[in-house]
JSON list of C-alpha atoms in Angstrom, two decimals:
[
{"chain": "U", "resi": 277, "resn": "MET", "atom": "CA", "xyz": [111.96, -157.77, -196.45]},
{"chain": "U", "resi": 278, "resn": "GLU", "atom": "CA", "xyz": [112.84, -156.24, -193.03]},
{"chain": "U", "resi": 279, "resn": "LYS", "atom": "CA", "xyz": [116.11, -158.19, -192.85]},
{"chain": "U", "resi": 280, "resn": "LYS", "atom": "CA", "xyz": [117.07, -157.00, -196.34]},
{"chain": "U", "resi": 281, "resn": "LYS", "atom": "CA", "xyz": [116.64, -153.34, -195.33]},
{"chain": "U", "resi": 282, "resn": "GLN", "atom": "CA", "xyz": [118.69, -153.84, -192.18]},
{"chain": "U", "resi": 283, "resn": "TYR", "atom": "CA", "xyz": [121.44, -155.55, -194.13]},
{"chain": "U", "resi": 284, "resn": "ASP", "atom": "CA", "xyz": [121.48, -152.81, -196.77]},
{"chain": "U", "resi": 285, "resn": "LEU", "atom": "CA", "xyz": [121.85, -150.13, -194.10]},
{"chain": "U", "resi": 286, "resn": "GLN", "atom": "CA", "xyz": [124.67, -152.02, -192.43]},
{"chain": "U", "resi": 287, "resn": "LYS", "atom": "CA", "xyz": [126.34, -152.44, -195.80]},
{"chain": "U", "resi": 288, "resn": "ARG", "atom": "CA", "xyz": [125.99, -148.70, -196.50]},
{"chain": "U", "resi": 289, "resn": "LEU", "atom": "CA", "xyz": [127.50, -147.80, -193.13]},
{"chain": "U", "resi": 290, "resn": "VAL", "atom": "CA", "xyz": [130.43, -150.14, -193.68]},
{"chain": "U", "resi": 291, "resn": "LYS", "atom": "CA", "xyz": [130.97, -148.79, -197.19]},
{"chain": "U", "resi": 292, "resn": "PHE", "atom": "CA", "xyz": [130.75, -145.19, -195.94]},
{"chain": "U", "resi": 293, "resn": "SER", "atom": "CA", "xyz": [133.35, -145.90, -193.24]},
{"chain": "U", "resi": 294, "resn": "ALA", "atom": "CA", "xyz": [135.63, -147.65, -195.70]},
{"chain": "U", "resi": 295, "resn": "ASN", "atom": "CA", "xyz": [135.31, -144.77, -198.19]},
{"chain": "U", "resi": 296, "resn": "VAL", "atom": "CA", "xyz": [136.25, -142.28, -195.48]},
{"chain": "U", "resi": 297, "resn": "ILE", "atom": "CA", "xyz": [139.39, -144.30, -194.77]},
{"chain": "U", "resi": 298, "resn": "VAL", "atom": "CA", "xyz": [140.27, -144.84, -198.44]},
{"chain": "U", "resi": 299, "resn": "ASN", "atom": "CA", "xyz": [139.56, -141.24, -199.42]},
{"chain": "U", "resi": 300, "resn": "SER", "atom": "CA", "xyz": [141.52, -139.73, -196.57]},
{"chain": "U", "resi": 301, "resn": "SER", "atom": "CA", "xyz": [144.19, -139.03, -199.17]},
{"chain": "U", "resi": 302, "resn": "ALA", "atom": "CA", "xyz": [141.80, -136.46, -200.68]},
{"chain": "U", "resi": 303, "resn": "LEU", "atom": "CA", "xyz": [142.90, -134.06, -197.94]},
{"chain": "U", "resi": 304, "resn": "LYS", "atom": "CA", "xyz": [145.87, -131.75, -197.94]},
{"chain": "U", "resi": 305, "resn": "LYS", "atom": "CA", "xyz": [148.75, -132.96, -195.80]},
{"chain": "U", "resi": 306, "resn": "GLU", "atom": "CA", "xyz": [148.53, -130.48, -192.92]},
{"chain": "U", "resi": 307, "resn": "TYR", "atom": "CA", "xyz": [148.32, -130.78, -189.15]},
{"chain": "U", "resi": 308, "resn": "ALA", "atom": "CA", "xyz": [144.65, -129.73, -189.09]},
{"chain": "U", "resi": 309, "resn": "SER", "atom": "CA", "xyz": [143.58, -132.15, -191.79]},
{"chain": "U", "resi": 310, "resn": "GLU", "atom": "CA", "xyz": [145.44, -135.02, -190.11]},
{"chain": "U", "resi": 311, "resn": "HIS", "atom": "CA", "xyz": [143.74, -134.22, -186.82]},
{"chain": "U", "resi": 312, "resn": "LEU", "atom": "CA", "xyz": [140.29, -133.99, -188.41]},
{"chain": "U", "resi": 313, "resn": "ILE", "atom": "CA", "xyz": [140.63, -137.13, -190.55]},
{"chain": "U", "resi": 314, "resn": "LYS", "atom": "CA", "xyz": [141.54, -139.20, -187.49]},
{"chain": "U", "resi": 315, "resn": "GLN", "atom": "CA", "xyz": [138.41, -137.94, -185.75]},
{"chain": "U", "resi": 316, "resn": "LEU", "atom": "CA", "xyz": [136.33, -138.52, -188.90]},
{"chain": "U", "resi": 317, "resn": "ILE", "atom": "CA", "xyz": [137.56, -142.09, -189.15]},
{"chain": "U", "resi": 318, "resn": "ARG", "atom": "CA", "xyz": [136.62, -142.66, -185.49]},
{"chain": "U", "resi": 319, "resn": "SER", "atom": "CA", "xyz": [133.13, -141.20, -185.81]},
{"chain": "U", "resi": 320, "resn": "SER", "atom": "CA", "xyz": [132.27, -142.84, -189.16]},
{"chain": "U", "resi": 321, "resn": "THR", "atom": "CA", "xyz": [133.44, -146.29, -188.06]},
{"chain": "U", "resi": 322, "resn": "SER", "atom": "CA", "xyz": [131.69, -145.84, -184.72]},
{"chain": "U", "resi": 323, "resn": "ALA", "atom": "CA", "xyz": [128.37, -145.35, -186.52]},
{"chain": "U", "resi": 324, "resn": "ALA", "atom": "CA", "xyz": [128.82, -148.64, -188.35]},
{"chain": "U", "resi": 325, "resn": "LEU", "atom": "CA", "xyz": [129.92, -150.52, -185.24]},
{"chain": "U", "resi": 326, "resn": "ASN", "atom": "CA", "xyz": [127.08, -149.17, -183.12]},
{"chain": "U", "resi": 327, "resn": "TYR", "atom": "CA", "xyz": [124.57, -150.12, -185.78]},
{"chain": "U", "resi": 328, "resn": "GLY", "atom": "CA", "xyz": [125.84, -153.68, -185.48]},
{"chain": "U", "resi": 329, "resn": "GLU", "atom": "CA", "xyz": [125.17, -153.47, -181.75]},
{"chain": "U", "resi": 330, "resn": "ALA", "atom": "CA", "xyz": [121.68, -152.07, -182.37]},
{"chain": "U", "resi": 331, "resn": "GLN", "atom": "CA", "xyz": [120.82, -155.19, -184.34]},
{"chain": "U", "resi": 332, "resn": "SER", "atom": "CA", "xyz": [121.35, -157.19, -181.15]},
{"chain": "U", "resi": 333, "resn": "ALA", "atom": "CA", "xyz": [119.52, -154.78, -178.87]},
{"chain": "U", "resi": 334, "resn": "GLU", "atom": "CA", "xyz": [117.99, -156.30, -175.77]},
{"chain": "U", "resi": 335, "resn": "SER", "atom": "CA", "xyz": [114.85, -154.17, -175.91]},
{"chain": "U", "resi": 336, "resn": "LYS", "atom": "CA", "xyz": [113.12, -151.50, -177.96]},
{"chain": "U", "resi": 337, "resn": "ARG", "atom": "CA", "xyz": [114.54, -148.86, -175.64]},
{"chain": "U", "resi": 338, "resn": "ASP", "atom": "CA", "xyz": [118.06, -150.28, -176.05]},
{"chain": "U", "resi": 339, "resn": "PHE", "atom": "CA", "xyz": [117.59, -150.34, -179.84]},
{"chain": "U", "resi": 340, "resn": "ILE", "atom": "CA", "xyz": [116.52, -146.69, -179.94]},
{"chain": "U", "resi": 341, "resn": "HIS", "atom": "CA", "xyz": [119.41, -145.70, -177.68]},
{"chain": "U", "resi": 342, "resn": "LYS", "atom": "CA", "xyz": [121.95, -147.41, -179.94]},
{"chain": "U", "resi": 343, "resn": "MET", "atom": "CA", "xyz": [120.37, -145.90, -183.05]},
{"chain": "U", "resi": 344, "resn": "LYS", "atom": "CA", "xyz": [120.68, -142.46, -181.44]},
{"chain": "U", "resi": 345, "resn": "ILE", "atom": "CA", "xyz": [124.37, -143.12, -180.85]},
{"chain": "U", "resi": 346, "resn": "CYS", "atom": "CA", "xyz": [124.73, -143.97, -184.55]},
{"chain": "U", "resi": 347, "resn": "LEU", "atom": "CA", "xyz": [122.97, -140.74, -185.47]},
{"chain": "U", "resi": 348, "resn": "LYS", "atom": "CA", "xyz": [125.19, -138.75, -183.09]},
{"chain": "U", "resi": 349, "resn": "GLU", "atom": "CA", "xyz": [128.32, -140.20, -184.70]},
{"chain": "U", "resi": 350, "resn": "LEU", "atom": "CA", "xyz": [127.01, -139.52, -188.21]},
{"chain": "U", "resi": 351, "resn": "ARG", "atom": "CA", "xyz": [126.22, -135.92, -187.32]},
{"chain": "U", "resi": 352, "resn": "GLU", "atom": "CA", "xyz": [129.70, -135.55, -185.87]},
{"chain": "U", "resi": 353, "resn": "SER", "atom": "CA", "xyz": [131.10, -136.88, -189.16]},
{"chain": "U", "resi": 354, "resn": "GLN", "atom": "CA", "xyz": [128.92, -134.43, -191.07]},
{"chain": "U", "resi": 355, "resn": "VAL", "atom": "CA", "xyz": [130.12, -131.40, -189.09]},
{"chain": "U", "resi": 356, "resn": "ASN", "atom": "CA", "xyz": [133.71, -132.59, -189.32]},
{"chain": "U", "resi": 357, "resn": "MET", "atom": "CA", "xyz": [133.48, -132.68, -193.11]},
{"chain": "U", "resi": 358, "resn": "GLU", "atom": "CA", "xyz": [131.89, -129.22, -193.15]},
{"chain": "U", "resi": 359, "resn": "ILE", "atom": "CA", "xyz": [134.85, -127.89, -191.13]},
{"chain": "U", "resi": 360, "resn": "MET", "atom": "CA", "xyz": [137.27, -129.46, -193.62]},
{"chain": "U", "resi": 361, "resn": "VAL", "atom": "CA", "xyz": [135.49, -127.78, -196.52]},
{"chain": "U", "resi": 362, "resn": "GLU", "atom": "CA", "xyz": [135.29, -124.42, -194.74]},
{"chain": "U", "resi": 363, "resn": "ALA", "atom": "CA", "xyz": [139.01, -124.61, -193.86]},
{"chain": "U", "resi": 364, "resn": "ASN", "atom": "CA", "xyz": [139.86, -125.46, -197.48]},
{"chain": "U", "resi": 365, "resn": "LEU", "atom": "CA", "xyz": [141.57, -128.73, -196.55]},
{"chain": "U", "resi": 366, "resn": "ILE", "atom": "CA", "xyz": [140.20, -130.75, -199.49]},
{"chain": "U", "resi": 367, "resn": "GLN", "atom": "CA", "xyz": [142.37, -131.68, -202.47]},
{"chain": "U", "resi": 368, "resn": "ASP", "atom": "CA", "xyz": [140.01, -133.99, -204.37]},
{"chain": "U", "resi": 369, "resn": "GLU", "atom": "CA", "xyz": [136.52, -132.51, -204.07]},
{"chain": "U", "resi": 370, "resn": "ASN", "atom": "CA", "xyz": [134.75, -135.23, -206.10]},
{"chain": "U", "resi": 371, "resn": "LYS", "atom": "CA", "xyz": [135.69, -138.06, -203.74]},
{"chain": "U", "resi": 372, "resn": "PHE", "atom": "CA", "xyz": [134.98, -135.90, -200.74]},
{"chain": "U", "resi": 373, "resn": "LYS", "atom": "CA", "xyz": [131.56, -134.72, -201.93]},
{"chain": "U", "resi": 374, "resn": "GLN", "atom": "CA", "xyz": [130.45, -138.33, -202.42]},
{"chain": "U", "resi": 375, "resn": "ASN", "atom": "CA", "xyz": [131.26, -139.02, -198.76]},
{"chain": "U", "resi": 376, "resn": "GLN", "atom": "CA", "xyz": [129.39, -135.88, -197.69]},
{"chain": "U", "resi": 377, "resn": "LYS", "atom": "CA", "xyz": [126.33, -136.86, -199.71]},
{"chain": "U", "resi": 378, "resn": "GLU", "atom": "CA", "xyz": [126.28, -140.38, -198.28]},
{"chain": "U", "resi": 379, "resn": "CYS", "atom": "CA", "xyz": [126.66, -139.05, -194.75]},
{"chain": "U", "resi": 380, "resn": "SER", "atom": "CA", "xyz": [123.72, -136.67, -195.25]},
{"chain": "U", "resi": 381, "resn": "GLU", "atom": "CA", "xyz": [121.57, -139.51, -196.57]},
{"chain": "U", "resi": 382, "resn": "LEU", "atom": "CA", "xyz": [122.51, -141.73, -193.62]},
{"chain": "U", "resi": 383, "resn": "VAL", "atom": "CA", "xyz": [121.65, -138.93, -191.16]},
{"chain": "U", "resi": 384, "resn": "ALA", "atom": "CA", "xyz": [118.23, -138.62, -192.81]},
{"chain": "U", "resi": 385, "resn": "ILE", "atom": "CA", "xyz": [117.67, -142.38, -192.67]},
{"chain": "U", "resi": 386, "resn": "PHE", "atom": "CA", "xyz": [118.59, -142.62, -188.99]},
{"chain": "U", "resi": 387, "resn": "THR", "atom": "CA", "xyz": [116.53, -139.57, -188.06]},
{"chain": "U", "resi": 388, "resn": "THR", "atom": "CA", "xyz": [113.46, -141.08, -189.73]},
{"chain": "U", "resi": 389, "resn": "SER", "atom": "CA", "xyz": [114.11, -144.54, -188.28]},
{"chain": "U", "resi": 390, "resn": "ILE", "atom": "CA", "xyz": [114.39, -143.18, -184.74]},
{"chain": "U", "resi": 391, "resn": "LYS", "atom": "CA", "xyz": [111.18, -141.14, -185.13]},
{"chain": "U", "resi": 392, "resn": "THR", "atom": "CA", "xyz": [109.38, -144.21, -186.47]},
{"chain": "U", "resi": 393, "resn": "SER", "atom": "CA", "xyz": [110.68, -146.43, -183.66]},
{"chain": "U", "resi": 394, "resn": "ASN", "atom": "CA", "xyz": [109.58, -143.92, -181.04]},
{"chain": "U", "resi": 395, "resn": "LYS", "atom": "CA", "xyz": [106.01, -143.91, -182.43]},
{"chain": "U", "resi": 396, "resn": "LYS", "atom": "CA", "xyz": [105.58, -147.67, -182.28]}
]
């Protein structure tokens, strides 16, 4: 069962990253949106890639460290999307809101996972 949960989380991170890339067309074509989407792509894909590294952690401490990096990148993605909304850079709100919702859920999952790992 543990492997299934890990795989599902990896799959969600990969899907989230891919959706960010695919839905980048939901933004208005402006300098600011182009700048922010490039950063969003970097942070969202970084979360997925670092989670892959966490699965091969050399110790519990290394695992927690890599999970914290994932969380940091997800929070960066979350704030980036909030800036885009606040700056009115979104053309297709439905696609964008799905990405925001998934990012918030992933932040919650990683926050809980890190707290749980620290208690063990």
